[in-house]
Short mmCIF file of C-alpha atoms in Angstrom, two decimals:
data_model
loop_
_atom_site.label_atom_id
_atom_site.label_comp_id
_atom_site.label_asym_id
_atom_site.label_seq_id
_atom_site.Cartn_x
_atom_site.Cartn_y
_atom_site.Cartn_z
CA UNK U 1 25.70 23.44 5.62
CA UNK U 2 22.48 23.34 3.64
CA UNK U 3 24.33 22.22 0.88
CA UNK U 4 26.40 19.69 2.47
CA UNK U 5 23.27 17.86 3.78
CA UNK U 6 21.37 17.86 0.47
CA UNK U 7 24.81 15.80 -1.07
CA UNK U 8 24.81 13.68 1.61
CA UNK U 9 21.35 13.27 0.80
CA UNK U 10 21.73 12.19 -2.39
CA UNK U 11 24.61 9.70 -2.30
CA UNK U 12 22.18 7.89 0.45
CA UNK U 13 19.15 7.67 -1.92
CA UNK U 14 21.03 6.35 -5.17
CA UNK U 15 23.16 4.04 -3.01
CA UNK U 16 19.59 2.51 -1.86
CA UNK U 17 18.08 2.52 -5.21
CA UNK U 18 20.93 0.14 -6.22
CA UNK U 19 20.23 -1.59 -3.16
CA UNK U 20 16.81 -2.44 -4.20
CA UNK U 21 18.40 -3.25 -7.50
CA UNK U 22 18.82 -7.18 -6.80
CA UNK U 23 15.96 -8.00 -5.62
CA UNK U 24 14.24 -6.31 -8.65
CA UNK U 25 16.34 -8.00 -11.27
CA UNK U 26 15.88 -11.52 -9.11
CA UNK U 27 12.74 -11.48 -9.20
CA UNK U 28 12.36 -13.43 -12.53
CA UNK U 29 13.52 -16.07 -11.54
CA UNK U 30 12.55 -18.54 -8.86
CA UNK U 31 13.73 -21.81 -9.93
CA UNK U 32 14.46 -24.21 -7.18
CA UNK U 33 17.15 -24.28 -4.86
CA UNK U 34 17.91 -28.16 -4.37
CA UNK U 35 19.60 -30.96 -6.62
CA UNK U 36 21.71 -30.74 -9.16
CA UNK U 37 25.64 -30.60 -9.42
CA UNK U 38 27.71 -28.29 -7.50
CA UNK U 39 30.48 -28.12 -9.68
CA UNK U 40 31.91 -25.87 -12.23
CA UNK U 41 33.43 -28.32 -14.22
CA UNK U 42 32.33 -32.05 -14.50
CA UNK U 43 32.89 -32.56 -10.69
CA UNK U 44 36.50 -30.53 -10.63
CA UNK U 45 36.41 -27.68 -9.33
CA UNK U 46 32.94 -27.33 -6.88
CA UNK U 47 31.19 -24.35 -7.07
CA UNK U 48 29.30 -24.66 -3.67
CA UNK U 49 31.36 -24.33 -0.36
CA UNK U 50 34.00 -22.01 -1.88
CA UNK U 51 34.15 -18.04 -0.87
CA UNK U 52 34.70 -17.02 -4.58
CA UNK U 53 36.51 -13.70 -4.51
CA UNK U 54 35.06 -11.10 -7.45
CA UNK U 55 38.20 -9.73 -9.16
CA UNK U 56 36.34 -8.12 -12.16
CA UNK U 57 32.88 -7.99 -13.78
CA UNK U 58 32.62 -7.18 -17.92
CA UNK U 59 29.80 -5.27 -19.38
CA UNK U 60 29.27 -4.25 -22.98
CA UNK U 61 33.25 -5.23 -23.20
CA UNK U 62 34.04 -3.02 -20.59
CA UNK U 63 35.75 -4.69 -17.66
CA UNK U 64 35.45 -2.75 -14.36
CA UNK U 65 37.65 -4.10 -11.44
CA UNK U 66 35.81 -5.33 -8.74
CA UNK U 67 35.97 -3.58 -5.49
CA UNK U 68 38.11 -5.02 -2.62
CA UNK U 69 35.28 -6.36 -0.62
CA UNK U 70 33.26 -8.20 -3.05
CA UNK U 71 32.69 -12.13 -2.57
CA UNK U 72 30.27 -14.56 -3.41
CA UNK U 73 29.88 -17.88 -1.61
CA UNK U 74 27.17 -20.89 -2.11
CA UNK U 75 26.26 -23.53 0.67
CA UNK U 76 25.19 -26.91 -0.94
CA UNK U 77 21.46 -25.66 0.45
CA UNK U 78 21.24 -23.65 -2.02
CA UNK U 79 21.85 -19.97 0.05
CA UNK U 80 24.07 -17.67 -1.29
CA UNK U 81 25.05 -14.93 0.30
CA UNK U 82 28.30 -12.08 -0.68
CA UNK U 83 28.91 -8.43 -1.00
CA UNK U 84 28.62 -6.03 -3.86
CA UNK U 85 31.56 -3.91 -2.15
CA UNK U 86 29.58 -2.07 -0.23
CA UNK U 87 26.48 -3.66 0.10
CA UNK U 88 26.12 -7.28 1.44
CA UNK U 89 23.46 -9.74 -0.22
CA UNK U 90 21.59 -12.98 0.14
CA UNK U 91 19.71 -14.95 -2.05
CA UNK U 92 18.74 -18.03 -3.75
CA UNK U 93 21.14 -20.23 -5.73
CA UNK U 94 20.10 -22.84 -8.17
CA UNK U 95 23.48 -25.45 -9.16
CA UNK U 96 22.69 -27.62 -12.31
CA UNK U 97 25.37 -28.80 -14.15
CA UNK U 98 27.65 -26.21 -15.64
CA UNK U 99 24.88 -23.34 -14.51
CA UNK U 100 24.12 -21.09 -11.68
CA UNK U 101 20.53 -19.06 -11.26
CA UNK U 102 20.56 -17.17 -8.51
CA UNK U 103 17.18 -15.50 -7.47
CA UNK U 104 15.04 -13.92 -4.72
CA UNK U 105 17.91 -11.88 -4.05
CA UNK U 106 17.63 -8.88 -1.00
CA UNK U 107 20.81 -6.51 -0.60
CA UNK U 108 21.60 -3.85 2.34
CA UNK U 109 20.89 -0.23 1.61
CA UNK U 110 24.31 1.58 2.44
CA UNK U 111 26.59 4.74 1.35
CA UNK U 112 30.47 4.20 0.17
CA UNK U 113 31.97 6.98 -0.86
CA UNK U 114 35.05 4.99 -2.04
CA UNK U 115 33.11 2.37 -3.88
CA UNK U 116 31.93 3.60 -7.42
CA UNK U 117 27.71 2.88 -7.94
CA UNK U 118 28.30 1.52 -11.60
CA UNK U 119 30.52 -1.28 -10.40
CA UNK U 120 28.04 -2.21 -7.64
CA UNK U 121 25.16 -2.09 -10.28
CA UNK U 122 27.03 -3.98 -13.19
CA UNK U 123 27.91 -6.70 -10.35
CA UNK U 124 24.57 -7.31 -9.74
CA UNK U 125 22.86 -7.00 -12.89
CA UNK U 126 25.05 -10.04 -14.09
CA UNK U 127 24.94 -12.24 -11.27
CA UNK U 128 20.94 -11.67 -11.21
CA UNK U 129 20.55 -11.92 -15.35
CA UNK U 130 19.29 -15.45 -15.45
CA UNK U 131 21.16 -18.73 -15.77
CA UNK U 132 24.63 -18.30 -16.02
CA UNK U 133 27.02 -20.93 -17.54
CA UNK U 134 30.06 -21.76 -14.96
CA UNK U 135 33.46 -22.36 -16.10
CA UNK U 136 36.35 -23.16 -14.30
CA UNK U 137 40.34 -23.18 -14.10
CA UNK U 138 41.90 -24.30 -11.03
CA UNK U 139 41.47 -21.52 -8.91
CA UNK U 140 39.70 -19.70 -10.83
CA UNK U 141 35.81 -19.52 -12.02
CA UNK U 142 34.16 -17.54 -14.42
CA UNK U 143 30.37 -16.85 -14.85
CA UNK U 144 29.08 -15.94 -18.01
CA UNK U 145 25.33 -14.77 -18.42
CA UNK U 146 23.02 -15.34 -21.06
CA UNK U 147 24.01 -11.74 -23.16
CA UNK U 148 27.93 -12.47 -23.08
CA UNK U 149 29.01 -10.48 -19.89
CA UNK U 150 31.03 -11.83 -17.26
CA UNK U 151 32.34 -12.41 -13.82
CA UNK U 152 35.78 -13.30 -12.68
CA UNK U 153 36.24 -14.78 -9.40
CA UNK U 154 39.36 -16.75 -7.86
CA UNK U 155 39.02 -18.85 -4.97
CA UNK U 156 40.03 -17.51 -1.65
CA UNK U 157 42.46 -18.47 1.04
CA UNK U 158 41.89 -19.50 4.87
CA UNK U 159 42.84 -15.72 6.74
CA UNK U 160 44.88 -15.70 9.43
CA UNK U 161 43.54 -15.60 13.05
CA UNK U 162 46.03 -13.08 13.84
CA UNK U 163 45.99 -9.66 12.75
CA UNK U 164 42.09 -9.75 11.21
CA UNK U 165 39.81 -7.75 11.91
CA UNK U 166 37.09 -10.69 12.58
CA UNK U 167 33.44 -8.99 12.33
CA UNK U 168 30.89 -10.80 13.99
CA UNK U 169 28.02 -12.66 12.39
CA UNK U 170 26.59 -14.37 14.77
CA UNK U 171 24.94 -13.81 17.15
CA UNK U 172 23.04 -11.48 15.40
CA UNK U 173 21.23 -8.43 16.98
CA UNK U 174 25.14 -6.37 16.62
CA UNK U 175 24.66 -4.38 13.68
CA UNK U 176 28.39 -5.20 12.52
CA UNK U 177 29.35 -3.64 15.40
CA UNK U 178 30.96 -6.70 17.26
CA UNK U 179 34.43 -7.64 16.38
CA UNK U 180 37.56 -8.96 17.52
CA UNK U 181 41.55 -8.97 16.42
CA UNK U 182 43.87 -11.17 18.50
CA UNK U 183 46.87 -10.42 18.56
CA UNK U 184 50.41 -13.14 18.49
CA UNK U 185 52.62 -10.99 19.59
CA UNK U 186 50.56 -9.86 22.83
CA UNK U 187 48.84 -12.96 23.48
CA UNK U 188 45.79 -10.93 23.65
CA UNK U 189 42.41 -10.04 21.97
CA UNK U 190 41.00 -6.81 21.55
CA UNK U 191 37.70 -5.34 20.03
CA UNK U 192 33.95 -4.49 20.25
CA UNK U 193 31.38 -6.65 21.71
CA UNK U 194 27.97 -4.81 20.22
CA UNK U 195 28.19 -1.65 22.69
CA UNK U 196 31.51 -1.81 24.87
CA UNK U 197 34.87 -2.19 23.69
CA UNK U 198 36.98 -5.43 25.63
CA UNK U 199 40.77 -6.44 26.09
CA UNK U 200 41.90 -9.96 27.36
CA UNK U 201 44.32 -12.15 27.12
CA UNK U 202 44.64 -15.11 24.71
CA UNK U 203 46.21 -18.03 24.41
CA UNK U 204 45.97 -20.20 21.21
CA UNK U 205 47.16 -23.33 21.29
CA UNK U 206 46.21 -26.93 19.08
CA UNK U 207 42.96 -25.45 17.75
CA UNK U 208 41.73 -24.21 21.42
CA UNK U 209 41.57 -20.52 22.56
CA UNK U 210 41.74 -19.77 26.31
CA UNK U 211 40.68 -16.08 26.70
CA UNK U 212 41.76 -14.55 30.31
CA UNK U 213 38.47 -12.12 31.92
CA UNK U 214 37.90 -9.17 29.48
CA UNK U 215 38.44 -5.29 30.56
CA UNK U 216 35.73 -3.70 29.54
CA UNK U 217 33.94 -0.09 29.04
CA UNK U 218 30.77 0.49 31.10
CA UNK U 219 28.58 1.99 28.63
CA UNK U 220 24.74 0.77 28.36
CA UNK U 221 23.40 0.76 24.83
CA UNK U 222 20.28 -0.48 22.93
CA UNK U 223 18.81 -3.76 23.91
CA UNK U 224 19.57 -5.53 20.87
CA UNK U 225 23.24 -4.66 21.31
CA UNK U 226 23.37 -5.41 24.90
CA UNK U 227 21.78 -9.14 24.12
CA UNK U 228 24.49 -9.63 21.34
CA UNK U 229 27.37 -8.60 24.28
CA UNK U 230 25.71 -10.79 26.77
CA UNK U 231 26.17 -13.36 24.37
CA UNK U 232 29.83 -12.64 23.75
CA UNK U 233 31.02 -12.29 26.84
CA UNK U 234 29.78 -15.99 27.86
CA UNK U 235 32.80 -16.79 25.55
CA UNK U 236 35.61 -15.46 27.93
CA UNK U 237 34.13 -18.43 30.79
CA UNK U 238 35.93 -21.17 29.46
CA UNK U 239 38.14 -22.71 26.63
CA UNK U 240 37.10 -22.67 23.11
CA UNK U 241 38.15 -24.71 19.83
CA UNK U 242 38.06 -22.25 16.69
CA UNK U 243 38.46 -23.36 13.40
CA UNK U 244 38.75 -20.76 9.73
CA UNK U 245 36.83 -21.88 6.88
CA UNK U 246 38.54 -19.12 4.16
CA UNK U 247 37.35 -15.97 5.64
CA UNK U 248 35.40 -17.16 8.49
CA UNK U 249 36.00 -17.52 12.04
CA UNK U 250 34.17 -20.33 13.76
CA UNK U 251 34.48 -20.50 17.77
CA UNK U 252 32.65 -23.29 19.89
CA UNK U 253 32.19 -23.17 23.49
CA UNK U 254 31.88 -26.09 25.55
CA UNK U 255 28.20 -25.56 26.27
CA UNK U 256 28.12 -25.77 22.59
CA UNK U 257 27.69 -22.04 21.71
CA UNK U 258 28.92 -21.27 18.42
CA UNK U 259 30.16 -17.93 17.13
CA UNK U 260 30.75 -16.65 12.88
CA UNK U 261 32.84 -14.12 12.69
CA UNK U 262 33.84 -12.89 8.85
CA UNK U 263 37.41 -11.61 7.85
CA UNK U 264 37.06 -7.75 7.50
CA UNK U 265 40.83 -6.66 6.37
#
């Protein structure tokens, strides 16, 4: 048992020293956030607005395949935010021309068993290396940094309301815990709302959702997860529009209430 714990131990400390590893390598750079172009290649393919998909990453000639999960997107404000594979990331992002600098950079601190620690720390040492030069061909973009190595990325398509698992963003205050998955063939949604799980019926129609009252658990949690269900649950009172930007869900209450949820497949 002993033994078991120590391992466990272990993974949990590396995995958060390569957590700390962006904001370490970041910190070099702090150029500013605003101006500039936002695209790849004289104003044809845009850098900013796109949820780039990381297929690979080369080091020292070596390419390692990127794990499933790891993305990089831009906004035109000059955030960036993505995920290693594991780990998820924010940070600054500088567009100028045919170069990217992305900087101030602060990562999560979790374990993956299934996701190797040299891909997740080759990943971010490039992206955080200094300015790197953006190319791009149709779909797909490649950044280069200053010593030669490089990330592949490929632009990614809208997911499909049905069948994704859609994590909730925001509200914040979940954990990740908050999700939903509606289902065509049903006509229903099912999921977690922060601490109970729900089940309701759903009916899509012309970019409007009409969800029927959720079933619920009856579990009391933490307040942070209760104020994130609270939250939630005002969505089941009346109709919604939705919209997907790539991977992201987007619903919009009457009142005006707005809720992200991210494709988690």
């Amino acid at each position: 048992m002993y033994r078991q714990k120590d391992k466990q131990k272990q993974r949990m400390t590396v995995a958060a020293a390569a957590a700390f590893l962006l904001p370490l390598t970041a910190a070099c750079g702090s150029e500013r956030a605003d101006g500039g172009s936002t695209s790849a290649d004289a104003g044809k393919t845009p850098v900013t607005g796109v949820r780039w998909k990381v297929d690979s990453v080369t080091v020292d000639g070596t390419t390692h395949r990127a794990p499933e999960r790891a993305h990089l997107r831009i906004d035109a404000g000059g955030r960036a935010e993505g995920s290693l594979g594991c780990n998820r990331f924010t940070a600054r992002a500088a567009v100028d021309g045919g170069h990217l600098r992305l900087s101030d950079a602060t990562a999560t601190e979790m374990a993956c068993d299934d996701i190797p620690l040299a891909v997740e720390e080759a990943l971010s040492r490039t992206l955080t290396a200094g300015p790197l030069t953006t190319g791009a061909d149709g779909d797909r973009l490649t950044l280069t940094a200053p010593g030669g190595d490089t990330v592949q990325l490929s632009r990614q398509r809208d997911a499909s309301l049905y069948g994704t698992k859609w994590t909730v963003t925001e509200p914040g205050g979940g954990s990740g815990r908050a999700h939903l998955t509606f289902d065509d063939a049903k006509n229903s949604v099912s999921g977690h709302l922060g601490c109970n799980s729900a089940r309701a019926e759903a009916t899509v129609r012309d970019g409007h959702i009409t969800l029927g009252a959720p079933v619920t658990t009856r579990m009391m949690c933490e307040d942070s997860l209760m104020d994130t269900e609270k939250r939630l649950l005002k969505l089941f009172e009346a109709p919604l529009s939705y919209r997907i930007d790539q991977q992201t869900l987007i619903l919009t209450s009457e009142n005006g209430q707005t809720v992200r949820a991210v494709a988690d497949r």
